[in-house]
Amino acid sequence: MAESAMNKVLDAIDIETYLACRSEHEGKTLALKLGQEMNLGEIDIMFQEFDGFGVRVRLRKYVHKPGAQYGWLAADHQEAKG
């Protein structure tokens, strides 16, 4: 069985991009919509900078929030029991 890379993510996945828009508010709306369109579920905007032509944004999707059940730890534990 192929190993899942997603199970090895320690905490989060960040996506950084530039979105063409007319305002900071429109950029935020587009960034959140992008997360929905990518089927990421709940995302956080970690950075946003509007320059007059568009907005540079960094989105974060938490795979494992602090204190969560970590998939990579459970997999390592299973392998050790092997």
mmCIF file of N, CA, C and O in Angstrom:
data_model
loop_
_atom_site.group_PDB
_atom_site.id
_atom_site.type_symbol
_atom_site.label_atom_id
_atom_site.label_comp_id
_atom_site.label_asym_id
_atom_site.label_seq_id
_atom_site.Cartn_x
_atom_site.Cartn_y
_atom_site.Cartn_z
ATOM 1 N N MET A 1 0.846 -1.184 0.000
ATOM 2 C CA MET A 1 0.000 0.000 0.000
ATOM 3 C C MET A 1 0.892 1.249 0.000
ATOM 4 O O MET A 1 1.854 1.328 0.743
ATOM 5 N N ALA A 2 0.557 2.226 -0.831
ATOM 6 C CA ALA A 2 1.335 3.456 -0.928
ATOM 7 C C ALA A 2 1.151 4.309 0.323
ATOM 8 O O ALA A 2 0.058 4.422 0.860
ATOM 9 N N GLU A 3 2.243 4.890 0.751
ATOM 10 C CA GLU A 3 2.225 5.757 1.928
ATOM 11 C C GLU A 3 1.612 7.107 1.564
ATOM 12 O O GLU A 3 1.883 7.662 0.506
ATOM 13 N N SER A 4 0.788 7.647 2.446
ATOM 14 C CA SER A 4 0.154 8.933 2.210
ATOM 15 C C SER A 4 1.068 10.068 2.673
ATOM 16 O O SER A 4 1.470 10.106 3.836
ATOM 17 N N ALA A 5 1.388 10.982 1.762
ATOM 18 C CA ALA A 5 2.198 12.141 2.120
ATOM 19 C C ALA A 5 1.445 13.045 3.089
ATOM 20 O O ALA A 5 2.041 13.650 3.979
ATOM 21 N N MET A 6 0.122 13.129 2.940
ATOM 22 C CA MET A 6 -0.682 13.985 3.821
ATOM 23 C C MET A 6 -0.564 13.532 5.272
ATOM 24 O O MET A 6 -0.578 14.358 6.183
ATOM 25 N N ASN A 7 -0.413 12.245 5.503
ATOM 26 C CA ASN A 7 -0.256 11.738 6.867
ATOM 27 C C ASN A 7 1.075 12.130 7.488
ATOM 28 O O ASN A 7 1.264 11.976 8.686
ATOM 29 N N LYS A 8 2.004 12.609 6.683
ATOM 30 C CA LYS A 8 3.321 13.006 7.179
ATOM 31 C C LYS A 8 3.432 14.518 7.432
ATOM 32 O O LYS A 8 4.467 14.993 7.888
ATOM 33 N N VAL A 9 2.372 15.266 7.115
ATOM 34 C CA VAL A 9 2.384 16.716 7.360
ATOM 35 C C VAL A 9 2.337 16.949 8.864
ATOM 36 O O VAL A 9 1.451 16.431 9.547
ATOM 37 N N LEU A 10 3.293 17.718 9.383
ATOM 38 C CA LEU A 10 3.353 17.959 10.816
ATOM 39 C C LEU A 10 2.292 18.921 11.305
ATOM 40 O O LEU A 10 1.727 18.724 12.370
ATOM 41 N N ASP A 11 2.043 19.982 10.554
ATOM 42 C CA ASP A 11 1.112 20.982 11.067
ATOM 43 C C ASP A 11 0.195 21.569 10.008
ATOM 44 O O ASP A 11 -0.997 21.383 10.057
ATOM 45 N N ALA A 12 0.763 22.263 9.015
ATOM 46 C CA ALA A 12 -0.084 23.008 8.077
ATOM 47 C C ALA A 12 0.515 23.032 6.677
ATOM 48 O O ALA A 12 1.685 22.724 6.486
ATOM 49 N N ILE A 13 -0.322 23.435 5.737
ATOM 50 C CA ILE A 13 0.107 23.647 4.360
ATOM 51 C C ILE A 13 -0.166 25.113 4.041
ATOM 52 O O ILE A 13 -1.271 25.604 4.268
ATOM 53 N N ASP A 14 0.854 25.816 3.532
ATOM 54 C CA ASP A 14 0.709 27.214 3.147
ATOM 55 C C ASP A 14 0.662 27.330 1.629
ATOM 56 O O ASP A 14 1.389 26.637 0.919
ATOM 57 N N ILE A 15 -0.196 28.227 1.154
ATOM 58 C CA ILE A 15 -0.292 28.542 -0.266
ATOM 59 C C ILE A 15 -0.110 30.046 -0.388
ATOM 60 O O ILE A 15 -0.810 30.816 0.266
ATOM 61 N N GLU A 16 0.846 30.465 -1.216
ATOM 62 C CA GLU A 16 1.065 31.890 -1.424
ATOM 63 C C GLU A 16 0.840 32.205 -2.894
ATOM 64 O O GLU A 16 1.308 31.487 -3.770
ATOM 65 N N THR A 17 0.108 33.296 -3.149
ATOM 66 C CA THR A 17 -0.176 33.681 -4.526
ATOM 67 C C THR A 17 -0.473 35.180 -4.605
ATOM 68 O O THR A 17 -0.553 35.857 -3.578
ATOM 69 N N TYR A 18 -0.626 35.653 -5.819
ATOM 70 C CA TYR A 18 -0.994 37.042 -6.076
ATOM 71 C C TYR A 18 -2.329 37.022 -6.804
ATOM 72 O O TYR A 18 -2.487 36.320 -7.806
ATOM 73 N N LEU A 19 -3.301 37.773 -6.295
ATOM 74 C CA LEU A 19 -4.634 37.834 -6.893
ATOM 75 C C LEU A 19 -4.894 39.243 -7.428
ATOM 76 O O LEU A 19 -4.739 40.223 -6.688
ATOM 77 N N ALA A 20 -5.275 39.361 -8.684
ATOM 78 C CA ALA A 20 -5.628 40.656 -9.267
ATOM 79 C C ALA A 20 -6.962 41.095 -8.680
ATOM 80 O O ALA A 20 -7.931 40.336 -8.683
ATOM 81 N N CYS A 21 -7.005 42.322 -8.147
ATOM 82 C CA CYS A 21 -8.239 42.835 -7.543
ATOM 83 C C CYS A 21 -8.148 44.355 -7.414
ATOM 84 O O CYS A 21 -7.091 44.944 -7.617
ATOM 85 N N ARG A 22 -9.271 44.981 -7.044
ATOM 86 C CA ARG A 22 -9.348 46.447 -6.954
ATOM 87 C C ARG A 22 -9.151 46.997 -5.551
ATOM 88 O O ARG A 22 -8.954 48.194 -5.382
ATOM 89 N N SER A 23 -9.264 46.130 -4.522
ATOM 90 C CA SER A 23 -9.148 46.613 -3.152
ATOM 91 C C SER A 23 -8.678 45.493 -2.231
ATOM 92 O O SER A 23 -8.728 44.313 -2.589
ATOM 93 N N GLU A 24 -8.256 45.878 -1.045
ATOM 94 C CA GLU A 24 -7.828 44.897 -0.043
ATOM 95 C C GLU A 24 -8.996 43.992 0.352
ATOM 96 O O GLU A 24 -8.838 42.775 0.508
ATOM 97 N N HIS A 25 -10.188 44.589 0.484
ATOM 98 C CA HIS A 25 -11.374 43.814 0.846
ATOM 99 C C HIS A 25 -11.707 42.778 -0.237
ATOM 100 O O HIS A 25 -11.994 41.610 0.068
ATOM 101 N N GLU A 26 -11.655 43.195 -1.506
ATOM 102 C CA GLU A 26 -11.916 42.250 -2.596
ATOM 103 C C GLU A 26 -10.870 41.137 -2.595
ATOM 104 O O GLU A 26 -11.183 39.967 -2.816
ATOM 105 N N GLY A 27 -9.620 41.488 -2.304
ATOM 106 C CA GLY A 27 -8.555 40.483 -2.240
ATOM 107 C C GLY A 27 -8.810 39.441 -1.166
ATOM 108 O O GLY A 27 -8.618 38.245 -1.389
ATOM 109 N N LYS A 28 -9.268 39.891 -0.003
ATOM 110 C CA LYS A 28 -9.578 38.960 1.088
ATOM 111 C C LYS A 28 -10.724 38.032 0.682
ATOM 112 O O LYS A 28 -10.668 36.821 0.909
ATOM 113 N N THR A 29 -11.754 38.608 0.066
ATOM 114 C CA THR A 29 -12.887 37.809 -0.388
ATOM 115 C C THR A 29 -12.440 36.766 -1.407
ATOM 116 O O THR A 29 -12.829 35.598 -1.330
ATOM 117 N N LEU A 30 -11.593 37.176 -2.360
ATOM 118 C CA LEU A 30 -11.095 36.242 -3.370
ATOM 119 C C LEU A 30 -10.218 35.155 -2.750
ATOM 120 O O LEU A 30 -10.275 33.990 -3.157
ATOM 121 N N ALA A 31 -9.407 35.516 -1.767
ATOM 122 C CA ALA A 31 -8.534 34.537 -1.111
ATOM 123 C C ALA A 31 -9.358 33.461 -0.412
ATOM 124 O O ALA A 31 -9.057 32.261 -0.528
ATOM 125 N N LEU A 32 -10.395 33.869 0.298
ATOM 126 C CA LEU A 32 -11.256 32.900 0.982
ATOM 127 C C LEU A 32 -12.008 32.031 -0.035
ATOM 128 O O LEU A 32 -12.169 30.824 0.163
ATOM 129 N N LYS A 33 -12.417 32.646 -1.143
ATOM 130 C CA LYS A 33 -13.104 31.898 -2.199
ATOM 131 C C LYS A 33 -12.152 30.879 -2.834
ATOM 132 O O LYS A 33 -12.545 29.761 -3.155
ATOM 133 N N LEU A 34 -10.903 31.264 -3.003
ATOM 134 C CA LEU A 34 -9.906 30.348 -3.550
ATOM 135 C C LEU A 34 -9.776 29.102 -2.671
ATOM 136 O O LEU A 34 -9.730 27.976 -3.174
ATOM 137 N N GLY A 35 -9.741 29.299 -1.355
ATOM 138 C CA GLY A 35 -9.679 28.169 -0.436
ATOM 139 C C GLY A 35 -10.867 27.245 -0.596
ATOM 140 O O GLY A 35 -10.722 26.017 -0.579
ATOM 141 N N GLN A 36 -12.050 27.820 -0.781
ATOM 142 C CA GLN A 36 -13.256 27.012 -1.006
ATOM 143 C C GLN A 36 -13.165 26.252 -2.320
ATOM 144 O O GLN A 36 -13.482 25.064 -2.386
ATOM 145 N N GLU A 37 -12.747 26.944 -3.385
ATOM 146 C CA GLU A 37 -12.661 26.322 -4.699
ATOM 147 C C GLU A 37 -11.626 25.197 -4.728
ATOM 148 O O GLU A 37 -11.736 24.266 -5.527
ATOM 149 N N MET A 38 -10.622 25.271 -3.870
ATOM 150 C CA MET A 38 -9.606 24.222 -3.783
ATOM 151 C C MET A 38 -10.012 23.123 -2.792
ATOM 152 O O MET A 38 -9.228 22.234 -2.512
ATOM 153 N N ASN A 39 -11.241 23.221 -2.270
ATOM 154 C CA ASN A 39 -11.765 22.242 -1.309
ATOM 155 C C ASN A 39 -10.875 22.081 -0.080
ATOM 156 O O ASN A 39 -10.677 20.973 0.410
ATOM 157 N N LEU A 40 -10.369 23.204 0.420
ATOM 158 C CA LEU A 40 -9.496 23.163 1.581
ATOM 159 C C LEU A 40 -10.252 23.246 2.897
ATOM 160 O O LEU A 40 -9.679 23.059 3.955
ATOM 161 N N GLY A 41 -11.534 23.556 2.848
ATOM 162 C CA GLY A 41 -12.293 23.718 4.085
ATOM 163 C C GLY A 41 -11.900 25.020 4.763
ATOM 164 O O GLY A 41 -11.657 26.031 4.104
ATOM 165 N N GLU A 42 -11.803 24.995 6.072
ATOM 166 C CA GLU A 42 -11.457 26.197 6.835
ATOM 167 C C GLU A 42 -9.991 26.559 6.619
ATOM 168 O O GLU A 42 -9.102 25.737 6.821
ATOM 169 N N ILE A 43 -9.753 27.802 6.173
ATOM 170 C CA ILE A 43 -8.388 28.288 5.981
ATOM 171 C C ILE A 43 -8.212 29.597 6.745
ATOM 172 O O ILE A 43 -9.184 30.260 7.105
ATOM 173 N N ASP A 44 -6.963 29.962 6.969
ATOM 174 C CA ASP A 44 -6.625 31.237 7.595
ATOM 175 C C ASP A 44 -5.794 32.051 6.619
ATOM 176 O O ASP A 44 -4.973 31.498 5.875
ATOM 177 N N ILE A 45 -6.007 33.355 6.613
ATOM 178 C CA ILE A 45 -5.159 34.259 5.838
ATOM 179 C C ILE A 45 -4.043 34.713 6.773
ATOM 180 O O ILE A 45 -4.286 35.411 7.756
ATOM 181 N N MET A 46 -2.817 34.283 6.485
ATOM 182 C CA MET A 46 -1.674 34.566 7.349
ATOM 183 C C MET A 46 -0.987 35.887 6.984
ATOM 184 O O MET A 46 -0.353 36.505 7.823
ATOM 185 N N PHE A 47 -1.099 36.277 5.718
ATOM 186 C CA PHE A 47 -0.451 37.498 5.237
ATOM 187 C C PHE A 47 -1.278 38.037 4.084
ATOM 188 O O PHE A 47 -1.785 37.274 3.260
ATOM 189 N N GLN A 48 -1.404 39.370 4.037
ATOM 190 C CA GLN A 48 -2.126 40.015 2.951
ATOM 191 C C GLN A 48 -1.523 41.392 2.733
ATOM 192 O O GLN A 48 -1.373 42.168 3.675
ATOM 193 N N GLU A 49 -1.190 41.705 1.465
ATOM 194 C CA GLU A 49 -0.610 43.014 1.143
ATOM 195 C C GLU A 49 -1.165 43.481 -0.199
ATOM 196 O O GLU A 49 -0.911 42.864 -1.232
ATOM 197 N N PHE A 50 -1.906 44.574 -0.168
ATOM 198 C CA PHE A 50 -2.487 45.161 -1.376
ATOM 199 C C PHE A 50 -1.531 46.219 -1.916
ATOM 200 O O PHE A 50 -1.015 47.046 -1.169
ATOM 201 N N ASP A 51 -1.292 46.212 -3.248
ATOM 202 C CA ASP A 51 -0.347 47.168 -3.838
ATOM 203 C C ASP A 51 -0.980 48.095 -4.880
ATOM 204 O O ASP A 51 -0.277 48.778 -5.607
ATOM 205 N N GLY A 52 -2.303 48.103 -4.943
ATOM 206 C CA GLY A 52 -2.976 48.962 -5.910
ATOM 207 C C GLY A 52 -3.454 48.216 -7.150
ATOM 208 O O GLY A 52 -4.359 48.667 -7.833
ATOM 209 N N PHE A 53 -2.818 47.100 -7.456
ATOM 210 C CA PHE A 53 -3.191 46.291 -8.623
ATOM 211 C C PHE A 53 -3.749 44.934 -8.220
ATOM 212 O O PHE A 53 -4.431 44.278 -8.981
ATOM 213 N N GLY A 54 -3.395 44.519 -7.030
ATOM 214 C CA GLY A 54 -3.813 43.208 -6.549
ATOM 215 C C GLY A 54 -3.285 42.993 -5.139
ATOM 216 O O GLY A 54 -2.744 43.900 -4.509
ATOM 217 N N VAL A 55 -3.442 41.763 -4.687
ATOM 218 C CA VAL A 55 -3.054 41.457 -3.322
ATOM 219 C C VAL A 55 -2.194 40.193 -3.296
ATOM 220 O O VAL A 55 -2.466 39.226 -3.999
ATOM 221 N N ARG A 56 -1.100 40.258 -2.549
ATOM 222 C CA ARG A 56 -0.265 39.076 -2.281
ATOM 223 C C ARG A 56 -0.821 38.473 -1.008
ATOM 224 O O ARG A 56 -0.970 39.176 0.006
ATOM 225 N N VAL A 57 -1.182 37.192 -1.041
ATOM 226 C CA VAL A 57 -1.759 36.534 0.129
ATOM 227 C C VAL A 57 -1.059 35.211 0.416
ATOM 228 O O VAL A 57 -0.547 34.559 -0.492
ATOM 229 N N ARG A 58 -1.029 34.864 1.681
ATOM 230 C CA ARG A 58 -0.576 33.542 2.108
ATOM 231 C C ARG A 58 -1.715 32.912 2.888
ATOM 232 O O ARG A 58 -2.168 33.447 3.901
ATOM 233 N N LEU A 59 -2.191 31.778 2.380
ATOM 234 C CA LEU A 59 -3.278 31.040 3.011
ATOM 235 C C LEU A 59 -2.692 29.856 3.757
ATOM 236 O O LEU A 59 -1.720 29.253 3.312
ATOM 237 N N ARG A 60 -3.292 29.499 4.875
ATOM 238 C CA ARG A 60 -2.822 28.344 5.648
ATOM 239 C C ARG A 60 -3.987 27.415 5.930
ATOM 240 O O ARG A 60 -5.032 27.834 6.413
ATOM 241 N N LYS A 61 -3.783 26.165 5.594
ATOM 242 C CA LYS A 61 -4.726 25.101 5.916
ATOM 243 C C LYS A 61 -4.064 24.225 6.973
ATOM 244 O O LYS A 61 -3.031 23.614 6.732
ATOM 245 N N TYR A 62 -4.646 24.229 8.172
ATOM 246 C CA TYR A 62 -4.105 23.382 9.230
ATOM 247 C C TYR A 62 -4.549 21.945 8.994
ATOM 248 O O TYR A 62 -5.738 21.664 8.923
ATOM 249 N N VAL A 63 -3.591 21.065 8.854
ATOM 250 C CA VAL A 63 -3.867 19.641 8.754
ATOM 251 C C VAL A 63 -4.022 19.091 10.168
ATOM 252 O O VAL A 63 -4.919 18.316 10.455
ATOM 253 N N HIS A 64 -3.108 19.531 11.044
ATOM 254 C CA HIS A 64 -3.152 19.168 12.464
ATOM 255 C C HIS A 64 -2.951 20.437 13.280
ATOM 256 O O HIS A 64 -1.882 21.039 13.229
ATOM 257 N N LYS A 65 -3.957 20.841 13.999
ATOM 258 C CA LYS A 65 -3.817 21.999 14.884
ATOM 259 C C LYS A 65 -3.047 21.573 16.131
ATOM 260 O O LYS A 65 -3.014 20.387 16.464
ATOM 261 N N PRO A 66 -2.420 22.515 16.823
ATOM 262 C CA PRO A 66 -1.649 22.163 18.015
ATOM 263 C C PRO A 66 -2.477 21.323 18.994
ATOM 264 O O PRO A 66 -3.616 21.650 19.307
ATOM 265 N N GLY A 67 -1.894 20.211 19.428
ATOM 266 C CA GLY A 67 -2.546 19.326 20.392
ATOM 267 C C GLY A 67 -3.471 18.297 19.759
ATOM 268 O O GLY A 67 -4.061 17.480 20.451
ATOM 269 N N ALA A 68 -3.578 18.305 18.427
ATOM 270 C CA ALA A 68 -4.449 17.355 17.730
ATOM 271 C C ALA A 68 -3.802 15.977 17.671
ATOM 272 O O ALA A 68 -2.625 15.811 17.991
ATOM 273 N N GLN A 69 -4.556 14.992 17.228
ATOM 274 C CA GLN A 69 -4.025 13.645 17.002
ATOM 275 C C GLN A 69 -3.219 13.673 15.705
ATOM 276 O O GLN A 69 -3.785 13.821 14.634
ATOM 277 N N TYR A 70 -1.920 13.561 15.807
ATOM 278 C CA TYR A 70 -1.053 13.677 14.640
ATOM 279 C C TYR A 70 -0.991 12.367 13.872
ATOM 280 O O TYR A 70 -0.621 11.333 14.423
ATOM 281 N N GLY A 71 -1.338 12.413 12.572
ATOM 282 C CA GLY A 71 -1.321 11.227 11.731
ATOM 283 C C GLY A 71 0.060 10.621 11.607
ATOM 284 O O GLY A 71 0.232 9.411 11.626
ATOM 285 N N TRP A 72 1.097 11.477 11.490
ATOM 286 C CA TRP A 72 2.451 10.969 11.332
ATOM 287 C C TRP A 72 2.928 10.235 12.583
ATOM 288 O O TRP A 72 3.664 9.272 12.506
ATOM 289 N N LEU A 73 2.481 10.670 13.754
ATOM 290 C CA LEU A 73 2.869 10.021 15.005
ATOM 291 C C LEU A 73 2.180 8.668 15.129
ATOM 292 O O LEU A 73 2.791 7.677 15.525
ATOM 293 N N ALA A 74 0.909 8.612 14.781
ATOM 294 C CA ALA A 74 0.170 7.347 14.844
ATOM 295 C C ALA A 74 0.776 6.330 13.870
ATOM 296 O O ALA A 74 0.907 5.158 14.192
ATOM 297 N N ALA A 75 1.184 6.781 12.666
ATOM 298 C CA ALA A 75 1.788 5.883 11.674
ATOM 299 C C ALA A 75 3.111 5.338 12.192
ATOM 300 O O ALA A 75 3.395 4.150 12.061
ATOM 301 N N ASP A 76 3.944 6.191 12.800
ATOM 302 C CA ASP A 76 5.220 5.752 13.347
ATOM 303 C C ASP A 76 5.003 4.769 14.486
ATOM 304 O O ASP A 76 5.733 3.795 14.631
ATOM 305 N N HIS A 77 3.979 5.005 15.285
ATOM 306 C CA HIS A 77 3.684 4.124 16.396
ATOM 307 C C HIS A 77 3.260 2.746 15.887
ATOM 308 O O HIS A 77 3.674 1.719 16.411
ATOM 309 N N GLN A 78 2.455 2.714 14.834
ATOM 310 C CA GLN A 78 2.024 1.449 14.219
ATOM 311 C C GLN A 78 3.200 0.683 13.650
ATOM 312 O O GLN A 78 3.282 -0.527 13.781
ATOM 313 N N GLU A 79 4.144 1.416 12.984
ATOM 314 C CA GLU A 79 5.315 0.766 12.411
ATOM 315 C C GLU A 79 6.186 0.162 13.500
ATOM 316 O O GLU A 79 6.745 -0.916 13.334
ATOM 317 N N ALA A 80 6.307 0.835 14.642
ATOM 318 C CA ALA A 80 7.120 0.340 15.741
ATOM 319 C C ALA A 80 6.526 -0.932 16.333
ATOM 320 O O ALA A 80 7.254 -1.842 16.750
ATOM 321 N N LYS A 81 5.194 -1.024 16.346
ATOM 322 C CA LYS A 81 4.521 -2.218 16.854
ATOM 323 C C LYS A 81 4.696 -3.389 15.899
ATOM 324 O O LYS A 81 4.755 -4.531 16.352
ATOM 325 N N GLY A 82 4.718 -3.032 14.563
ATOM 326 C CA GLY A 82 4.814 -3.892 13.434
ATOM 327 C C GLY A 82 4.797 -5.298 13.570
ATOM 328 O O GLY A 82 4.586 -6.288 13.250
#
